[in-house]
PDB file of C-alpha atoms in Angstrom:
ATOM      1  CA  LEU K   1      94.559 -96.668 153.475  1.00 94.00           C
ATOM      2  CA  PRO K   2      97.229 -96.269 150.771  1.00 95.00           C
ATOM      3  CA  CYS K   3     100.537 -95.602 152.512  1.00 95.00           C
ATOM      4  CA  LEU K   4     102.857 -93.751 150.144  1.00 94.00           C
ATOM      5  CA  LEU K   5     106.530 -93.084 150.754  1.00 92.00           C
ATOM      6  CA  PHE K   6     108.434 -90.273 149.130  1.00 91.00           C
ATOM      7  CA  GLN K   7     111.902 -88.793 149.124  1.00 89.00           C
ATOM      8  CA  ASP K   8     113.318 -85.864 147.175  1.00 88.00           C
ATOM      9  CA  GLY K   9     109.844 -85.156 145.779  1.00 87.00           C
ATOM     10  CA  GLY K  10     109.263 -88.589 144.212  1.00 91.00           C
ATOM     11  CA  LEU K  11     107.273 -91.638 145.277  1.00 92.00           C
ATOM     12  CA  VAL K  12     109.411 -94.609 146.307  1.00 93.00           C
ATOM     13  CA  LYS K  13     108.880 -98.120 147.623  1.00 91.00           C
ATOM     14  CA  THR K  14     111.129 -99.983 150.028  1.00 89.00           C
ATOM     15  CA  LYS K  15     111.706-103.516 151.277  1.00 89.00           C
ATOM     16  CA  GLN K  16     112.324-103.737 155.003  1.00 85.00           C
ATOM     17  CA  PHE K  17     112.948 -99.982 154.970  1.00 87.00           C
ATOM     18  CA  ALA K  18     115.905-100.342 152.556  1.00 86.00           C
ATOM     19  CA  ASN K  19     116.701 -99.795 148.869  1.00 85.00           C
ATOM     20  CA  PRO K  20     114.025 -97.211 147.957  1.00 88.00           C
ATOM     21  CA  THR K  21     112.886 -97.644 144.350  1.00 87.00           C
ATOM     22  CA  TYR K  22     111.358 -94.737 142.425  1.00 91.00           C
ATOM     23  CA  ILE K  23     107.798 -95.494 141.335  1.00 90.00           C
ATOM     24  CA  GLY K  24     106.341 -92.169 140.196  1.00 90.00           C
ATOM     25  CA  ASP K  25     104.946 -88.730 140.935  1.00 93.00           C
ATOM     26  CA  PRO K  26     103.065 -88.273 144.238  1.00 93.00           C
ATOM     27  CA  ILE K  27     100.586 -85.729 142.846  1.00 94.00           C
ATOM     28  CA  ASN K  28      99.617 -88.085 140.029  1.00 93.00           C
ATOM     29  CA  ALA K  29      99.052 -90.820 142.620  1.00 94.00           C
ATOM     30  CA  VAL K  30      96.766 -88.512 144.624  1.00 95.00           C
ATOM     31  CA  LYS K  31      94.680 -87.797 141.516  1.00 95.00           C
ATOM     32  CA  ILE K  32      94.319 -91.521 140.816  1.00 94.00           C
ATOM     33  CA  TYR K  33      93.299 -92.284 144.400  1.00 93.00           C
ATOM     34  CA  ASN K  34      90.760 -89.457 144.197  1.00 94.00           C
ATOM     35  CA  GLU K  35      89.113 -91.201 141.263  1.00 93.00           C
ATOM     36  CA  MET K  36      89.252 -94.541 143.058  1.00 91.00           C
ATOM     37  CA  GLU K  37      87.689 -92.995 146.189  1.00 90.00           C
ATOM     38  CA  ALA K  38      90.326 -94.087 148.689  1.00 91.00           C
ATOM     39  CA  ASP K  39      89.284 -93.527 152.315  1.00 90.00           C
ATOM     40  CA  GLU K  40      92.408 -91.710 153.443  1.00 94.00           C
ATOM     41  CA  LEU K  41      96.009 -91.228 152.308  1.00 96.00           C
ATOM     42  CA  ILE K  42      99.152 -91.609 154.383  1.00 96.00           C
ATOM     43  CA  PHE K  43     102.262 -89.820 153.101  1.00 95.00           C
ATOM     44  CA  LEU K  44     105.605 -90.446 154.784  1.00 94.00           C
ATOM     45  CA  ASP K  45     108.797 -88.616 153.828  1.00 93.00           C
ATOM     46  CA  ILE K  46     111.484 -91.219 154.552  1.00 87.00           C
ATOM     47  CA  LYS K  47     114.393 -88.776 154.393  1.00 83.00           C
ATOM     48  CA  ALA K  48     112.944 -85.853 156.328  1.00 80.00           C
ATOM     49  CA  SER K  49     113.900 -87.181 159.771  1.00 70.00           C
ATOM     50  CA  LYS K  50     117.526 -87.483 158.689  1.00 70.00           C
ATOM     51  CA  ASN K  51     117.977 -84.280 156.715  1.00 66.00           C
ATOM     52  CA  ARG K  52     115.582 -82.249 158.914  1.00 71.00           C
ATOM     53  CA  PHE K  53     113.903 -80.750 155.881  1.00 82.00           C
ATOM     54  CA  ILE K  54     110.128 -80.738 155.470  1.00 91.00           C
ATOM     55  CA  ASP K  55     108.959 -80.235 151.892  1.00 92.00           C
ATOM     56  CA  TYR K  56     106.089 -77.853 152.618  1.00 94.00           C
ATOM     57  CA  LYS K  57     105.592 -77.057 148.951  1.00 94.00           C
ATOM     58  CA  LEU K  58     104.898 -80.701 148.108  1.00 94.00           C
ATOM     59  CA  ILE K  59     102.703 -81.117 151.182  1.00 95.00           C
ATOM     60  CA  GLU K  60     100.655 -78.105 150.082  1.00 96.00           C
ATOM     61  CA  GLU K  61     100.250 -79.574 146.580  1.00 96.00           C
ATOM     62  CA  ILE K  62      99.106 -82.887 148.066  1.00 96.00           C
ATOM     63  CA  ALA K  63      96.590 -81.165 150.364  1.00 96.00           C
ATOM     64  CA  TYR K  64      95.245 -79.117 147.448  1.00 95.00           C
ATOM     65  CA  GLU K  65      94.747 -82.138 145.192  1.00 95.00           C
ATOM     66  CA  ALA K  66      93.422 -84.655 147.713  1.00 94.00           C
ATOM     67  CA  PHE K  67      89.665 -85.106 148.041  1.00 94.00           C
ATOM     68  CA  MET K  68      90.118 -87.357 151.084  1.00 94.00           C
ATOM     69  CA  PRO K  69      91.790 -86.848 154.491  1.00 96.00           C
ATOM     70  CA  VAL K  70      95.589 -86.938 154.430  1.00 97.00           C
ATOM     71  CA  SER K  71      98.082 -87.899 157.129  1.00 97.00           C
ATOM     72  CA  TYR K  72     101.655 -86.630 156.759  1.00 97.00           C
ATOM     73  CA  GLY K  73     104.762 -87.810 158.572  1.00 94.00           C
ATOM     74  CA  GLY K  74     108.452 -87.068 158.293  1.00 92.00           C
ATOM     75  CA  GLY K  75     110.811 -84.700 160.070  1.00 90.00           C
ATOM     76  CA  ILE K  76     108.234 -83.207 162.442  1.00 93.00           C
ATOM     77  CA  LYS K  77     109.949 -82.118 165.651  1.00 92.00           C
ATOM     78  CA  ASN K  78     108.086 -79.134 167.128  1.00 94.00           C
ATOM     79  CA  LEU K  79     104.662 -77.536 167.508  1.00 96.00           C
ATOM     80  CA  ASP K  80     105.322 -74.822 164.927  1.00 96.00           C
ATOM     81  CA  GLU K  81     105.836 -77.483 162.249  1.00 96.00           C
ATOM     82  CA  ILE K  82     102.639 -79.274 163.263  1.00 97.00           C
ATOM     83  CA  ASP K  83     100.799 -75.948 163.112  1.00 97.00           C
ATOM     84  CA  ARG K  84     102.120 -75.140 159.648  1.00 97.00           C
ATOM     85  CA  ILE K  85     101.312 -78.589 158.239  1.00 97.00           C
ATOM     86  CA  ILE K  86      97.749 -78.625 159.558  1.00 97.00           C
ATOM     87  CA  ASN K  87      97.130 -75.057 158.412  1.00 96.00           C
ATOM     88  CA  ILE K  88      98.232 -76.128 154.934  1.00 95.00           C
ATOM     89  CA  GLY K  89      95.237 -78.469 154.932  1.00 95.00           C
ATOM     90  CA  ILE K  90      96.593 -81.797 156.205  1.00 97.00           C
ATOM     91  CA  GLU K  91      94.203 -83.480 158.650  1.00 97.00           C
ATOM     92  CA  LYS K  92      96.707 -85.555 160.644  1.00 97.00           C
ATOM     93  CA  VAL K  93     100.397 -85.398 161.463  1.00 97.00           C
ATOM     94  CA  SER K  94     102.358 -88.590 162.051  1.00 96.00           C
ATOM     95  CA  ILE K  95     105.145 -88.196 164.609  1.00 95.00           C
ATOM     96  CA  ASN K  96     107.923 -90.763 164.823  1.00 93.00           C
ATOM     97  CA  SER K  97     111.417 -89.881 166.060  1.00 90.00           C
ATOM     98  CA  ALA K  98     110.314 -86.716 167.877  1.00 91.00           C
ATOM     99  CA  ALA K  99     107.872 -88.670 170.043  1.00 92.00           C
ATOM    100  CA  ILE K 100     110.654 -90.575 171.799  1.00 91.00           C
ATOM    101  CA  ASN K 101     111.033 -89.039 175.259  1.00 78.00           C
ATOM    102  CA  ASN K 102     109.245 -85.881 174.080  1.00 90.00           C
ATOM    103  CA  TYR K 103     105.710 -86.374 175.279  1.00 94.00           C
ATOM    104  CA  LYS K 104     105.273 -82.632 175.712  1.00 95.00           C
ATOM    105  CA  LEU K 105     105.096 -82.277 171.921  1.00 96.00           C
ATOM    106  CA  ILE K 106     102.249 -84.800 171.827  1.00 97.00           C
ATOM    107  CA  GLU K 107     100.466 -83.001 174.652  1.00 96.00           C
ATOM    108  CA  GLN K 108     100.849 -79.629 172.946  1.00 96.00           C
ATOM    109  CA  GLY K 109      99.663 -80.946 169.596  1.00 96.00           C
ATOM    110  CA  ALA K 110      96.659 -82.747 171.067  1.00 97.00           C
ATOM    111  CA  LYS K 111      95.674 -79.692 173.123  1.00 97.00           C
ATOM    112  CA  LYS K 112      95.839 -77.318 170.169  1.00 96.00           C
ATOM    113  CA  PHE K 113      94.485 -79.495 167.340  1.00 96.00           C
ATOM    114  CA  GLY K 114      92.724 -82.380 169.087  1.00 96.00           C
ATOM    115  CA  SER K 115      93.930 -85.930 169.681  1.00 96.00           C
ATOM    116  CA  GLN K 116      92.425 -87.065 166.375  1.00 96.00           C
ATOM    117  CA  SER K 117      95.092 -85.035 164.553  1.00 97.00           C
ATOM    118  CA  ILE K 118      98.080 -86.570 166.364  1.00 97.00           C
ATOM    119  CA  VAL K 119      99.266 -89.955 165.090  1.00 97.00           C
ATOM    120  CA  ILE K 120     102.258 -91.732 166.590  1.00 97.00           C
ATOM    121  CA  SER K 121     104.097 -93.778 163.991  1.00 96.00           C
ATOM    122  CA  ILE K 122     106.080 -96.638 165.529  1.00 96.00           C
ATOM    123  CA  ASP K 123     108.590 -98.642 163.475  1.00 95.00           C
ATOM    124  CA  VAL K 124     109.166-102.051 165.028  1.00 96.00           C
ATOM    125  CA  LYS K 125     111.562-104.919 164.385  1.00 95.00           C
ATOM    126  CA  LYS K 126     111.732-108.308 166.105  1.00 94.00           C
ATOM    127  CA  ASN K 127     115.131-109.265 167.534  1.00 94.00           C
ATOM    128  CA  LYS K 128     116.637-112.777 167.691  1.00 92.00           C
ATOM    129  CA  GLN K 129     115.085-113.321 171.110  1.00 92.00           C
ATOM    130  CA  GLY K 130     111.625-112.658 169.691  1.00 91.00           C
ATOM    131  CA  THR K 131     111.208-109.276 171.386  1.00 94.00           C
ATOM    132  CA  TYR K 132     109.876-106.308 169.444  1.00 96.00           C
ATOM    133  CA  GLU K 133     112.151-103.260 169.466  1.00 96.00           C
ATOM    134  CA  ILE K 134     111.456 -99.684 168.405  1.00 96.00           C
ATOM    135  CA  TYR K 135     113.563 -98.068 165.687  1.00 94.00           C
ATOM    136  CA  THR K 136     113.646 -94.457 164.495  1.00 91.00           C
ATOM    137  CA  LYS K 137     115.452 -92.423 161.809  1.00 86.00           C
ATOM    138  CA  ASN K 138     114.023 -94.630 159.029  1.00 85.00           C
ATOM    139  CA  ALA K 139     114.955 -97.804 160.947  1.00 85.00           C
ATOM    140  CA  SER K 140     118.600 -96.770 161.360  1.00 86.00           C
ATOM    141  CA  LYS K 141     118.527 -96.137 165.126  1.00 88.00           C
ATOM    142  CA  LYS K 142     117.396 -98.618 167.763  1.00 92.00           C
ATOM    143  CA  GLU K 143     115.699 -97.063 170.773  1.00 93.00           C
ATOM    144  CA  SER K 144     115.983 -98.372 174.321  1.00 92.00           C
ATOM    145  CA  ILE K 145     112.391 -97.656 175.345  1.00 93.00           C
ATOM    146  CA  GLU K 146     110.144-100.704 175.767  1.00 95.00           C
ATOM    147  CA  LEU K 147     107.338-100.969 173.215  1.00 96.00           C
ATOM    148  CA  ILE K 148     104.306-101.392 175.493  1.00 95.00           C
ATOM    149  CA  LYS K 149     105.486 -98.691 177.875  1.00 95.00           C
ATOM    150  CA  PHE K 150     105.931 -96.338 174.942  1.00 96.00           C
ATOM    151  CA  ILE K 151     102.408 -97.047 173.707  1.00 96.00           C
ATOM    152  CA  GLU K 152     101.000 -96.345 177.163  1.00 95.00           C
ATOM    153  CA  ASP K 153     103.011 -93.124 177.474  1.00 95.00           C
ATOM    154  CA  VAL K 154     101.999 -91.661 174.107  1.00 96.00           C
ATOM    155  CA  GLN K 155      98.352 -92.460 174.776  1.00 96.00           C
ATOM    156  CA  ASN K 156      98.554 -90.756 178.169  1.00 95.00           C
ATOM    157  CA  ALA K 157     100.132 -87.759 176.453  1.00 96.00           C
ATOM    158  CA  GLY K 158      97.142 -87.426 174.126  1.00 96.00           C
ATOM    159  CA  ALA K 159      97.919 -89.369 170.949  1.00 96.00           C
ATOM    160  CA  GLY K 160      94.733 -90.238 169.091  1.00 96.00           C
ATOM    161  CA  GLU K 161      96.007 -92.973 166.795  1.00 97.00           C
ATOM    162  CA  ILE K 162      98.948 -95.352 166.413  1.00 97.00           C
ATOM    163  CA  LEU K 163     100.434 -96.365 163.081  1.00 97.00           C
ATOM    164  CA  ILE K 164     102.396 -99.554 163.689  1.00 96.00           C
ATOM    165  CA  ASN K 165     104.961-100.344 160.998  1.00 95.00           C
ATOM    166  CA  SER K 166     106.600-103.766 160.824  1.00 95.00           C
ATOM    167  CA  ILE K 167     110.134-103.306 159.486  1.00 94.00           C
ATOM    168  CA  ASP K 168     110.452-107.064 158.944  1.00 94.00           C
ATOM    169  CA  GLN K 169     107.314-107.234 156.809  1.00 94.00           C
ATOM    170  CA  ASP K 170     107.732-103.972 154.885  1.00 91.00           C
ATOM    171  CA  GLY K 171     107.468-104.594 151.134  1.00 87.00           C
ATOM    172  CA  ILE K 172     107.534-108.387 151.515  1.00 90.00           C
ATOM    173  CA  MET K 173     103.823-108.806 150.706  1.00 91.00           C
ATOM    174  CA  ASN K 174     103.325-112.018 152.674  1.00 92.00           C
ATOM    175  CA  GLY K 175     100.891-110.721 155.282  1.00 93.00           C
ATOM    176  CA  TYR K 176     100.922-108.508 158.347  1.00 96.00           C
ATOM    177  CA  ASP K 177     102.686-109.497 161.561  1.00 96.00           C
ATOM    178  CA  LEU K 178      99.598-110.704 163.412  1.00 96.00           C
ATOM    179  CA  GLU K 179     101.508-111.405 166.618  1.00 95.00           C
ATOM    180  CA  LEU K 180     102.650-107.790 166.694  1.00 96.00           C
ATOM    181  CA  LEU K 181      99.162-106.472 165.951  1.00 97.00           C
ATOM    182  CA  LYS K 182      97.626-108.580 168.714  1.00 96.00           C
ATOM    183  CA  LEU K 183     100.200-107.282 171.170  1.00 95.00           C
ATOM    184  CA  ILE K 184      99.539-103.662 170.243  1.00 95.00           C
ATOM    185  CA  SER K 185      95.755-103.922 170.087  1.00 95.00           C
ATOM    186  CA  GLN K 186      95.613-105.575 173.510  1.00 94.00           C
ATOM    187  CA  ASN K 187      97.547-102.691 175.014  1.00 92.00           C
ATOM    188  CA  SER K 188      95.982 -99.736 173.247  1.00 93.00           C
ATOM    189  CA  GLU K 189      92.866 -97.713 173.873  1.00 93.00           C
ATOM    190  CA  VAL K 190      93.198 -95.658 170.672  1.00 96.00           C
ATOM    191  CA  PRO K 191      92.742 -96.822 167.053  1.00 96.00           C
ATOM    192  CA  ILE K 192      95.546 -98.924 165.599  1.00 97.00           C
ATOM    193  CA  VAL K 193      96.520 -98.759 161.919  1.00 97.00           C
ATOM    194  CA  ALA K 194      98.479-101.791 160.730  1.00 97.00           C
ATOM    195  CA  CYS K 195     101.237-101.255 158.171  1.00 95.00           C
ATOM    196  CA  GLY K 196     103.720-103.592 156.498  1.00 93.00           C
ATOM    197  CA  GLY K 197     103.095-106.844 154.669  1.00 91.00           C
ATOM    198  CA  ALA K 198      99.809-106.687 152.732  1.00 93.00           C
ATOM    199  CA  GLY K 199      99.996-108.879 149.647  1.00 90.00           C
ATOM    200  CA  LYS K 200      96.356-109.783 149.030  1.00 91.00           C
ATOM    201  CA  LEU K 201      92.987-108.414 150.092  1.00 90.00           C
ATOM    202  CA  GLU K 202      92.458-111.258 152.536  1.00 92.00           C
ATOM    203  CA  ASP K 203      95.455-109.957 154.505  1.00 95.00           C
ATOM    204  CA  LEU K 204      93.487-106.799 155.272  1.00 94.00           C
ATOM    205  CA  LYS K 205      90.645-108.800 156.773  1.00 94.00           C
ATOM    206  CA  THR K 206      93.048-110.936 158.814  1.00 95.00           C
ATOM    207  CA  ALA K 207      94.823-107.880 160.227  1.00 96.00           C
ATOM    208  CA  ILE K 208      91.519-106.523 161.499  1.00 95.00           C
ATOM    209  CA  GLU K 209      89.666-109.667 162.540  1.00 94.00           C
ATOM    210  CA  ILE K 210      92.615-111.600 163.987  1.00 95.00           C
ATOM    211  CA  GLY K 211      95.245-108.937 164.608  1.00 96.00           C
ATOM    212  CA  GLY K 212      92.785-106.514 166.166  1.00 96.00           C
ATOM    213  CA  ALA K 213      93.751-103.528 163.990  1.00 96.00           C
ATOM    214  CA  ASP K 214      91.148-100.827 163.465  1.00 95.00           C
ATOM    215  CA  ALA K 215      92.384 -99.955 159.973  1.00 94.00           C
ATOM    216  CA  VAL K 216      94.972-101.193 157.494  1.00 95.00           C
ATOM    217  CA  ALA K 217      97.626 -99.245 155.597  1.00 95.00           C
ATOM    218  CA  VAL K 218      98.802-100.695 152.296  1.00 93.00           C
ATOM    219  CA  GLY K 219     101.943 -99.891 150.334  1.00 91.00           C
ATOM    220  CA  SER K 220     103.254-102.349 147.738  1.00 90.00           C
ATOM    221  CA  MET K 221      99.893-103.951 146.960  1.00 90.00           C
ATOM    222  CA  PHE K 222      98.423-100.571 145.969  1.00 91.00           C
ATOM    223  CA  VAL K 223     101.323 -99.508 143.734  1.00 88.00           C
ATOM    224  CA  TYR K 224     102.360-102.788 142.110  1.00 84.00           C
ATOM    225  CA  PHE K 225     100.389-105.129 139.883  1.00 80.00           C
ATOM    226  CA  GLY K 226     100.890-108.717 138.716  1.00 72.00           C
ATOM    227  CA  LYS K 227     103.550-111.336 139.401  1.00 73.00           C
ATOM    228  CA  LEU K 228     106.300-109.137 137.973  1.00 69.00           C
ATOM    229  CA  ASN K 229     105.289-106.180 140.183  1.00 76.00           C
ATOM    230  CA  GLY K 230     104.675-103.753 137.366  1.00 83.00           C
ATOM    231  CA  ILE K 231     104.039-100.249 138.642  1.00 85.00           C
ATOM    232  CA  LEU K 232     100.318 -99.523 138.612  1.00 85.00           C
ATOM    233  CA  ILE K 233      98.522 -97.349 141.160  1.00 89.00           C
ATOM    234  CA  ASN K 234      95.458 -99.356 142.159  1.00 88.00           C
ATOM    235  CA  TYR K 235      92.718 -99.606 144.765  1.00 89.00           C
ATOM    236  CA  PRO K 236      89.982-102.240 145.219  1.00 87.00           C
ATOM    237  CA  ARG K 237      86.398-101.510 144.263  1.00 86.00           C
ATOM    238  CA  ARG K 238      83.943-100.968 147.096  1.00 83.00           C
ATOM    239  CA  SER K 239      82.065-104.106 146.095  1.00 85.00           C
ATOM    240  CA  LYS K 240      85.265-106.151 146.426  1.00 85.00           C
ATOM    241  CA  ILE K 241      86.035-104.702 149.848  1.00 83.00           C
ATOM    242  CA  LYS K 242      82.514-105.459 151.008  1.00 84.00           C
ATOM    243  CA  SER K 243      82.721-109.039 149.768  1.00 87.00           C
ATOM    244  CA  ILE K 244      86.044-109.605 151.557  1.00 84.00           C
ATOM    245  CA  PHE K 245      84.651-108.314 154.848  1.00 81.00           C
ATOM    246  CA  GLY K 246      81.235-109.881 154.340  1.00 78.00           C
ATOM    247  CA  ILE K 247      79.276-106.627 154.534  1.00 75.00           C
TER     248      ILE K 247
END
């Protein structure tokens, strides 16, 4: 799944959640991924949680252009916002900061729209002791809640999917954090989407077959091309995906 970040209406790419670099127009990217027949798109507004502004106009344009399911995250904090986003035509909402100690929002969303529409996005960073810690507000705020307990709580509240983002691996393109994925997959009963670190197609297979992820989100590898990381929206052919996974 292409995972696209935007702020102030433009697509950006980050490294370890820092230094966002402008890479293009989100609507143009949607049109390209339509042609390439991507399975699903993930759009995350990396400023919305801080400035508390949801760009509904852009979300509506994305929903109108996209031929595939779209998941949107960024700044969502109440049921009315979930309702508006889904009624625009977005299939899934990704909740991050608002999910911390607010399980009622998850329950309300799952009850009204179904668990399949409620994704919990968890941004995780490993500390010096080797323990994974949850961060919110675009990785600027460390939360005190323990990772596995949080996963159990959001599942009990009705979350239908977990998007696990490795802050350490974001934009580095040297593979997913397999230790993290194993930990999450062993403690989750809902689908897990791995995000952060894909640098080659083999990484996708490893995340699923070794890490236990159910799906893989890809950022840098699907927007950059070549050793010099020239900007080029890309997506592997179906035949290539099948050969990698041996199907």
